[in-house]
Coordinates of N, CA, C and O in Angstrom, one line a residue:
M1 N 57.6 145.6 135.7 CA 57.9 144.0 135.4 C 57.2 143.6 134.1 O 56.3 144.0 133.5
P2 N 58.2 143.0 133.6 CA 57.7 142.4 132.1 C 56.8 141.8 131.5 O 57.1 140.8 132.7
T3 N 56.4 141.7 130.9 CA 55.2 140.3 130.7 C 55.7 139.5 130.0 O 56.9 139.1 129.4
L4 N 55.3 138.3 129.8 CA 55.4 137.1 129.5 C 55.8 137.4 127.5 O 57.0 137.0 127.2
Q5 N 55.0 138.4 127.3 CA 55.1 138.4 125.7 C 56.0 139.5 125.2 O 56.8 139.3 124.2
Q6 N 56.9 140.6 126.1 CA 57.8 140.9 126.7 C 59.2 140.3 126.3 O 60.0 140.7 125.5
I7 N 59.2 139.2 127.4 CA 60.0 138.8 127.5 C 60.4 137.5 126.4 O 61.2 137.3 125.5
F8 N 58.9 136.6 125.5 CA 59.6 136.3 124.0 C 60.3 137.1 123.0 O 60.8 137.0 122.5
S9 N 59.2 138.1 123.2 CA 59.6 139.2 122.3 C 61.6 139.3 122.5 O 61.8 139.8 121.4
D10 N 62.0 139.5 123.2 CA 63.4 139.8 124.0 C 64.3 138.8 123.7 O 65.2 138.7 122.9
L11 N 63.7 137.5 123.3 CA 64.2 136.5 123.1 C 64.4 136.0 121.7 O 65.5 135.4 121.0
F12 N 63.2 136.6 121.2 CA 63.6 136.3 119.5 C 63.2 137.4 118.9 O 62.6 137.8 118.0
Y13 N 64.3 138.7 118.9 CA 64.4 139.8 118.7 C 64.9 140.1 117.0 O 64.4 140.8 116.5
F14 N 65.5 138.6 116.9 CA 65.7 139.1 115.2 C 64.8 138.5 114.1 O 64.6 138.7 113.3
Q15 N 63.7 138.3 114.7 CA 61.9 137.7 114.0 C 61.3 139.3 114.0 O 60.0 139.2 113.3
R16 N 61.9 140.5 114.9 CA 60.8 141.5 114.8 C 61.1 142.1 113.0 O 61.8 141.9 112.6
A17 N 59.5 142.4 112.7 CA 59.6 143.0 111.3 C 60.3 144.2 111.6 O 60.4 144.7 110.6
E18 N 60.0 144.8 112.4 CA 60.7 146.4 112.4 C 62.3 146.4 112.4 O 63.1 147.7 112.1
L19 N 63.0 145.7 112.1 CA 64.4 145.6 112.2 C 65.0 145.9 110.8 O 64.6 145.8 109.4
P20 N 65.6 146.6 110.8 CA 66.1 147.4 109.1 C 67.2 146.4 108.7 O 67.4 145.7 109.1
P21 N 66.8 146.7 107.3 CA 67.4 145.4 106.6 C 68.7 145.6 106.4 O 69.5 144.0 106.2
S22 N 69.6 146.3 106.9 CA 70.9 146.4 106.5 C 71.5 145.0 108.1 O 72.1 144.1 108.0
L23 N 70.6 145.1 109.3 CA 70.6 144.3 110.4 C 70.6 142.9 110.0 O 71.2 142.0 110.4
K24 N 69.2 142.8 109.5 CA 68.9 141.6 108.7 C 69.8 140.8 108.0 O 70.3 139.5 108.0
H25 N 70.2 141.7 107.3 CA 71.7 141.2 106.2 C 72.7 140.9 106.9 O 73.3 139.4 106.9
N26 N 72.8 141.4 107.7 CA 74.6 141.6 108.8 C 73.9 139.8 109.5 O 74.8 138.5 109.8
W27 N 72.6 140.2 110.0 CA 72.3 138.7 110.9 C 72.5 137.3 109.6 O 72.6 136.3 110.2
T28 N 72.0 137.4 108.5 CA 72.1 136.2 107.5 C 73.4 136.0 107.5 O 74.0 134.5 107.2
V29 N 74.2 137.0 107.0 CA 75.6 136.6 106.9 C 76.1 136.1 108.0 O 77.3 135.0 108.0
T30 N 76.0 136.6 109.0 CA 76.9 136.0 110.6 C 75.9 134.6 110.7 O 76.7 133.4 111.4
L31 N 74.5 134.2 110.7 CA 74.2 132.7 110.7 C 74.8 131.9 109.7 O 75.2 131.1 109.8
Q32 N 75.5 132.3 108.5 CA 75.9 131.6 107.3 C 77.3 131.1 108.0 O 77.9 129.8 107.5
E33 N 78.3 132.0 108.3 CA 79.6 132.2 108.6 C 79.5 131.1 110.0 O 80.2 130.1 110.2
N34 N 78.3 130.9 111.3 CA 78.0 130.1 112.0 C 78.2 128.7 111.9 O 78.6 127.4 112.3
D35 N 77.2 128.9 110.6 CA 76.3 127.6 110.4 C 78.2 126.8 109.3 O 78.3 125.0 109.8
S36 N 78.9 127.6 108.8 CA 80.1 127.0 108.3 C 81.0 126.4 109.5 O 81.8 125.6 109.6
F37 N 80.8 127.4 110.7 CA 81.8 127.0 111.8 C 81.5 125.7 112.7 O 82.4 124.5 112.7
I38 N 80.1 125.5 112.8 CA 79.9 124.3 113.0 C 79.6 123.3 112.3 O 80.1 121.8 112.9
L39 N 79.8 123.4 110.6 CA 80.2 122.0 110.3 C 81.3 122.1 110.3 O 81.8 120.3 109.8
K40 N 82.4 122.8 110.3 CA 83.6 122.1 110.2 C 83.8 121.2 112.1 O 84.9 120.6 112.0
V41 N 83.5 121.6 112.9 CA 83.2 121.2 114.1 C 83.0 119.9 114.1 O 83.2 119.0 114.7
I42 N 81.7 119.6 113.2 CA 81.2 118.4 113.0 C 82.3 117.2 112.2 O 82.5 116.4 112.4
W43 N 82.9 118.1 111.2 CA 84.1 117.0 110.6 C 85.2 117.4 111.6 O 85.6 115.8 112.1
C44 N 85.6 117.7 112.7 CA 86.3 117.3 113.8 C 85.6 116.4 114.8 O 86.4 115.5 114.9
Y45 N 84.7 116.4 115.0 CA 84.0 115.5 115.8 C 84.1 113.8 115.1 O 84.2 112.9 115.5
W46 N 84.0 113.8 113.6 CA 84.0 112.9 113.4 C 85.8 112.2 113.4 O 85.4 111.0 113.5
F47 N 86.3 113.3 113.0 CA 87.5 112.6 112.8 C 88.1 112.1 114.3 O 88.7 111.3 114.6
T48 N 87.5 112.8 115.5 CA 87.8 112.5 116.8 C 87.2 111.0 116.8 O 87.9 109.9 117.4
S49 N 85.7 110.8 116.2 CA 85.7 109.6 116.2 C 86.1 108.3 115.7 O 86.1 107.0 116.1
I50 N 86.8 108.9 114.9 CA 87.7 107.7 113.9 C 89.0 107.2 115.0 O 89.4 105.9 115.0
F51 N 89.4 108.3 115.6 CA 90.6 108.1 116.2 C 90.5 107.8 117.5 O 91.0 106.5 117.8
I52 N 89.0 107.8 117.8 CA 88.4 106.6 119.6 C 88.8 105.3 119.2 O 88.6 104.4 119.7
S53 N 87.9 105.2 117.6 CA 87.9 104.1 117.6 C 88.9 103.2 117.3 O 88.7 101.6 117.6
F54 N 89.5 103.4 116.8 CA 91.8 102.4 117.1 C 91.8 102.1 118.5 O 92.4 101.2 118.5
Y55 N 91.3 103.2 119.2 CA 91.7 102.8 121.1 C 90.7 102.4 121.5 O 91.1 100.9 122.2
F56 N 89.7 102.0 121.3 CA 88.6 101.0 121.8 C 88.0 99.8 120.9 O 86.9 99.4 121.2
A57 N 88.6 99.7 120.1 CA 88.1 98.7 119.0 C 86.5 98.9 118.3 O 86.1 98.2 118.3
T58 N 86.2 100.2 117.9 CA 84.8 100.6 117.9 C 84.6 100.9 116.0 O 84.1 102.3 115.9
Y59 N 85.4 100.4 115.4 CA 85.0 100.8 114.5 C 84.2 101.5 113.8 O 84.1 102.4 112.8
L60 N 82.9 100.4 113.8 CA 81.6 100.6 113.1 C 80.7 101.7 113.7 O 80.3 102.9 112.6
L61 N 81.0 101.8 114.8 CA 80.4 103.3 114.8 C 81.5 104.4 114.7 O 80.6 105.6 114.5
G62 N 82.7 104.5 114.8 CA 83.4 105.3 114.4 C 83.1 106.1 112.9 O 83.2 107.1 112.6
F63 N 83.7 104.8 112.4 CA 83.9 105.1 110.6 C 82.2 105.4 109.9 O 81.9 106.5 109.8
I64 N 81.4 104.5 110.4 CA 80.0 104.3 109.7 C 79.2 105.5 110.5 O 78.4 106.3 109.8
G65 N 79.0 105.3 111.7 CA 78.2 105.9 112.1 C 78.5 107.3 112.5 O 77.6 108.4 112.0
G66 N 79.7 108.2 112.7 CA 80.1 109.3 112.1 C 80.1 109.6 111.0 O 79.7 110.8 110.8
G67 N 80.4 109.0 110.2 CA 80.1 109.2 108.9 C 78.9 109.3 108.3 O 78.3 110.4 107.6
L68 N 78.0 108.8 108.7 CA 76.6 109.0 108.5 C 75.9 110.2 109.5 O 75.3 111.3 108.4
L69 N 76.2 110.8 110.5 CA 76.6 111.7 110.8 C 77.1 113.2 110.3 O 76.1 114.2 109.9
T70 N 78.4 112.6 109.7 CA 78.6 114.0 108.7 C 77.9 114.2 107.8 O 78.0 115.4 106.9
A71 N 77.6 113.3 107.0 CA 77.1 113.4 105.9 C 76.0 113.7 105.9 O 75.1 114.9 104.9
T72 N 75.3 113.8 106.9 CA 74.1 114.0 107.1 C 74.3 115.9 107.1 O 73.0 116.8 106.7
A73 N 75.2 116.1 108.0 CA 75.1 117.4 108.0 C 75.8 118.2 107.0 O 75.2 119.4 106.4
L74 N 76.4 117.8 106.2 CA 76.8 118.1 104.9 C 75.2 118.3 104.0 O 75.5 119.4 103.0
L75 N 75.0 117.1 103.8 CA 73.7 117.5 102.9 C 72.6 118.5 103.6 O 71.9 119.6 103.2
S76 N 72.9 118.9 104.8 CA 71.8 119.8 105.5 C 72.5 121.1 105.0 O 71.7 121.8 104.8
H77 N 73.8 121.0 105.3 CA 74.4 122.3 104.8 C 73.7 123.0 103.1 O 74.4 124.3 102.9
K78 N 73.9 122.2 102.4 CA 74.0 121.8 101.2 C 72.4 122.6 100.8 O 72.0 123.0 100.1
M79 N 71.7 121.4 101.5 CA 70.3 121.9 101.1 C 69.6 122.6 102.1 O 68.2 123.0 101.1
L80 N 69.4 122.7 103.0 CA 68.7 124.0 104.1 C 69.3 125.2 104.1 O 70.4 124.9 104.4
L81 N 68.5 125.9 104.9 CA 69.0 127.0 105.3 C 68.2 127.5 106.8 O 67.2 127.2 106.5
G82 N 68.7 128.3 107.1 CA 68.3 128.7 108.4 C 67.9 127.9 109.2 O 68.9 127.3 109.6
L83 N 67.3 127.9 110.6 CA 66.5 127.3 111.4 C 66.3 125.6 111.1 O 66.8 124.8 112.2
P84 N 65.8 125.3 110.4 CA 65.9 124.0 110.0 C 67.0 123.3 109.6 O 67.7 122.0 109.9
R85 N 68.0 123.7 108.8 CA 69.8 123.5 109.0 C 70.0 123.4 110.3 O 70.9 122.4 110.8
Q86 N 69.9 124.7 110.9 CA 70.4 124.9 112.6 C 70.0 123.3 113.3 O 70.7 122.9 114.2
I87 N 68.6 122.5 112.7 CA 67.9 122.0 113.8 C 68.6 120.4 113.4 O 68.7 119.6 114.2
V88 N 69.2 120.3 112.0 CA 70.0 119.1 111.8 C 71.3 119.4 112.6 O 71.6 118.0 113.0
F89 N 71.7 120.4 112.3 CA 73.0 120.6 113.4 C 73.0 120.1 114.6 O 74.0 119.7 115.2
C90 N 72.1 120.9 115.4 CA 72.1 120.4 116.9 C 71.9 118.6 116.9 O 72.6 118.4 118.1
L91 N 70.9 118.2 116.3 CA 70.7 116.7 116.1 C 72.1 115.7 115.7 O 72.7 114.9 116.6
C92 N 72.7 116.4 115.0 CA 74.3 115.9 114.9 C 75.1 116.1 116.0 O 75.7 115.1 116.4
L93 N 75.3 117.4 116.4 CA 76.1 117.4 117.1 C 75.8 116.4 119.1 O 76.9 116.0 119.7
C94 N 74.2 116.6 118.9 CA 74.1 115.5 119.8 C 74.5 114.1 119.8 O 74.7 113.5 120.6
L95 N 74.1 113.2 118.7 CA 74.2 112.3 118.5 C 76.0 111.8 118.2 O 76.1 110.9 118.5
F96 N 76.8 112.7 117.9 CA 78.1 112.6 118.2 C 78.7 112.3 119.9 O 79.2 111.7 120.1
G97 N 78.1 113.4 120.5 CA 78.2 113.1 121.8 C 78.0 111.8 122.7 O 78.7 111.2 123.6
G98 N 76.0 111.2 122.1 CA 76.4 109.4 122.0 C 76.7 108.6 121.6 O 77.3 107.5 122.2
L99 N 77.5 109.5 120.4 CA 78.5 108.4 120.0 C 79.8 107.9 120.4 O 80.2 106.9 120.8
F100 N 79.9 108.9 121.0 CA 81.5 109.4 122.0 C 81.1 108.5 123.0 O 82.3 107.8 123.8
V101 N 79.8 108.6 124.2 CA 79.3 107.8 125.4 C 79.6 106.7 125.0 O 80.1 105.3 125.6
L102 N 79.0 105.9 123.7 CA 78.9 104.5 123.4 C 79.9 104.3 123.0 O 80.7 102.5 123.4
Q103 N 81.4 104.6 122.2 CA 82.3 104.2 121.9 C 83.4 104.1 122.9 O 84.2 103.4 123.0
Q104 N 83.6 105.0 124.5 CA 84.0 104.8 125.2 C 83.2 104.5 126.6 O 82.9 105.2 127.5
P105 N 83.1 103.3 126.7 CA 82.2 102.9 127.8 C 82.5 102.6 129.0 O 83.3 102.5 129.8
G106 N 82.1 103.2 130.1 CA 82.4 103.5 131.3 C 83.1 104.9 131.7 O 83.9 105.2 132.9
Y107 N 83.4 105.5 130.9 CA 84.3 106.9 130.9 C 83.3 107.9 131.4 O 82.5 107.9 130.5
V108 N 84.2 109.3 131.9 CA 83.3 110.3 132.1 C 83.4 111.5 130.9 O 82.3 111.9 130.6
E109 N 84.6 111.4 130.6 CA 85.1 112.4 129.7 C 84.1 112.6 128.1 O 83.9 113.6 128.0
P110 N 83.3 111.8 127.6 CA 82.6 111.7 126.6 C 81.4 112.5 126.6 O 81.2 113.5 126.0
H111 N 80.7 112.6 128.2 CA 80.3 113.4 128.0 C 80.1 115.1 127.7 O 79.0 115.5 127.5
F112 N 81.3 115.4 128.3 CA 82.0 116.6 128.1 C 81.5 117.3 126.1 O 81.4 118.2 126.2
A113 N 81.3 116.8 125.5 CA 81.0 116.7 124.1 C 79.4 117.2 123.9 O 79.8 117.7 123.4
F114 N 78.9 117.1 125.2 CA 77.6 117.6 125.5 C 77.8 118.8 125.6 O 76.9 119.9 125.1
Y115 N 78.3 119.0 127.0 CA 78.8 120.6 127.1 C 79.2 121.8 126.6 O 79.0 122.6 126.0
A116 N 80.3 121.2 125.2 CA 81.4 121.6 124.7 C 80.1 121.9 122.9 O 80.1 123.3 122.6
S117 N 79.6 120.6 123.1 CA 78.4 121.8 122.3 C 77.2 122.4 122.3 O 76.8 123.6 121.5
V118 N 77.2 122.7 123.3 CA 76.2 123.8 123.7 C 76.8 125.2 123.7 O 76.3 125.9 123.2
Y119 N 78.4 125.2 124.4 CA 78.9 126.2 124.1 C 79.1 126.8 122.7 O 79.0 128.2 122.5
L120 N 79.3 125.6 122.1 CA 79.6 126.1 120.2 C 78.1 127.0 120.2 O 78.1 127.5 119.2
L121 N 77.3 126.2 120.5 CA 75.7 126.7 119.7 C 75.7 127.9 120.2 O 74.6 128.8 119.6
T122 N 76.1 128.4 121.0 CA 75.9 129.9 122.0 C 76.4 131.1 120.5 O 75.9 132.4 120.6
R123 N 77.1 130.7 119.6 CA 77.3 131.5 119.0 C 76.5 131.9 117.7 O 76.7 133.0 117.5
Y124 N 75.3 131.2 118.1 CA 74.2 132.2 116.8 C 73.7 133.0 117.9 O 72.9 133.5 117.0
K125 N 73.9 133.1 118.8 CA 73.1 134.3 119.4 C 71.5 134.1 119.2 O 70.7 135.0 119.1
D126 N 71.2 132.9 119.6 CA 70.0 132.7 119.3 C 69.9 131.8 120.3 O 70.2 130.3 120.1
V127 N 68.1 131.9 120.8 CA 67.9 130.1 121.5 C 67.2 129.3 121.4 O 67.7 128.3 121.9
R128 N 66.7 129.1 120.2 CA 66.3 128.5 119.4 C 67.0 127.0 119.3 O 66.8 125.6 119.6
P129 N 68.1 127.3 118.9 CA 69.1 125.9 118.4 C 70.0 125.5 119.9 O 69.4 124.3 119.9
L130 N 69.6 126.1 120.8 CA 70.2 125.8 122.4 C 68.9 124.8 122.7 O 69.2 123.7 123.4
L131 N 67.7 125.1 122.6 CA 66.5 124.7 123.2 C 66.4 123.2 122.5 O 66.0 122.4 123.1
V132 N 66.5 123.4 121.1 CA 66.3 122.3 120.4 C 67.3 121.2 121.1 O 67.3 119.8 121.3
F133 N 69.0 121.8 121.4 CA 69.5 120.6 121.7 C 69.7 120.1 122.8 O 70.0 118.7 123.4
I134 N 69.0 120.7 124.0 CA 68.7 120.5 125.2 C 67.4 119.3 124.9 O 67.7 118.6 125.6
V135 N 66.8 119.5 124.1 CA 65.8 118.8 124.4 C 66.0 116.9 123.5 O 65.5 116.5 123.9
F136 N 67.2 117.7 122.4 CA 67.9 116.7 122.1 C 68.4 115.5 123.0 O 68.3 114.2 123.2
T137 N 69.1 116.3 123.4 CA 70.0 115.8 124.9 C 69.1 115.1 125.8 O 69.4 113.8 126.7
V138 N 68.0 115.8 126.1 CA 67.4 115.0 127.7 C 66.6 113.7 126.9 O 66.5 113.0 127.6
I139 N 65.9 114.0 125.8 CA 65.1 112.6 125.2 C 66.7 111.3 124.7 O 66.4 110.4 125.0
Y140 N 67.9 111.8 124.5 CA 68.9 110.7 124.4 C 68.8 110.1 126.1 O 69.3 108.9 125.7
Y141 N 69.3 111.2 127.0 CA 69.9 110.5 128.2 C 68.3 109.9 129.0 O 68.4 108.6 129.3
L142 N 67.3 110.4 128.7 CA 66.1 109.7 129.1 C 66.2 108.0 128.5 O 65.7 107.1 128.8
L143 N 66.2 108.1 126.8 CA 66.3 106.6 126.0 C 67.2 106.0 127.0 O 66.6 104.6 127.1
F144 N 68.3 106.1 126.7 CA 69.7 105.6 127.0 C 69.7 105.2 128.3 O 70.0 103.9 128.5
S145 N 68.9 105.6 129.4 CA 69.1 105.5 130.8 C 67.9 104.8 130.9 O 68.4 103.3 131.4
W146 N 66.9 104.3 130.2 CA 65.9 103.2 130.1 C 66.3 102.0 129.7 O 65.9 100.9 130.5
L147 N 67.2 102.1 128.4 CA 67.9 101.0 127.8 C 68.8 100.4 129.5 O 68.7 98.8 128.8
H148 N 69.3 101.1 129.5 CA 70.5 100.7 130.6 C 69.7 99.7 131.7 O 70.1 98.7 132.1
S149 N 68.7 100.3 132.0 CA 68.1 99.9 132.9 C 67.2 98.1 132.9 O 66.8 97.8 133.2
Q150 N 66.8 98.6 131.5 CA 65.9 96.9 130.8 C 67.4 95.7 130.9 O 67.0 95.3 130.3
G151 N 68.7 96.4 130.7 CA 69.7 95.4 130.5 C 70.3 95.7 129.0 O 70.9 94.4 128.4
T152 N 69.7 96.5 128.1 CA 69.6 96.4 126.9 C 71.4 96.6 126.6 O 72.0 97.7 127.3
V153 N 72.3 96.2 126.2 CA 73.5 96.4 125.5 C 74.1 96.8 124.0 O 73.5 96.1 123.4
L154 N 74.5 97.8 124.1 CA 74.7 98.1 122.8 C 76.0 98.2 122.1 O 77.0 98.1 122.8

């Protein structure tokens, strides 16, 4: 039976010191490609929020909120590397899911943005971005469920 240390070692195999340099280089190139792909998805999320704005008259959320999230992702793509960049991308994807939910009150479909984002984050082949996204999503749902129970209207 594997020990807890072996399980964590298998989950975080990419951080092992004994990995060959060629594998580390390929891993870095793959992460950069995935970051570029996630950034394109964030652009698509912004265009989606703009489109939703016209249908539900949520212009401020769609244009400004989505624009701020996209600008944050762009800045992190230019200024950060590795896990910090992935954490910012996770936050942006989570907040876009929340933005879609706020733009379409009472609809179930916007919640699927959270599921789609989890699927997209599997491209990293790394459990850390998924865990970060799940934590952000749980915080979002707990916070907004509590706000709704208090009668707060956003």
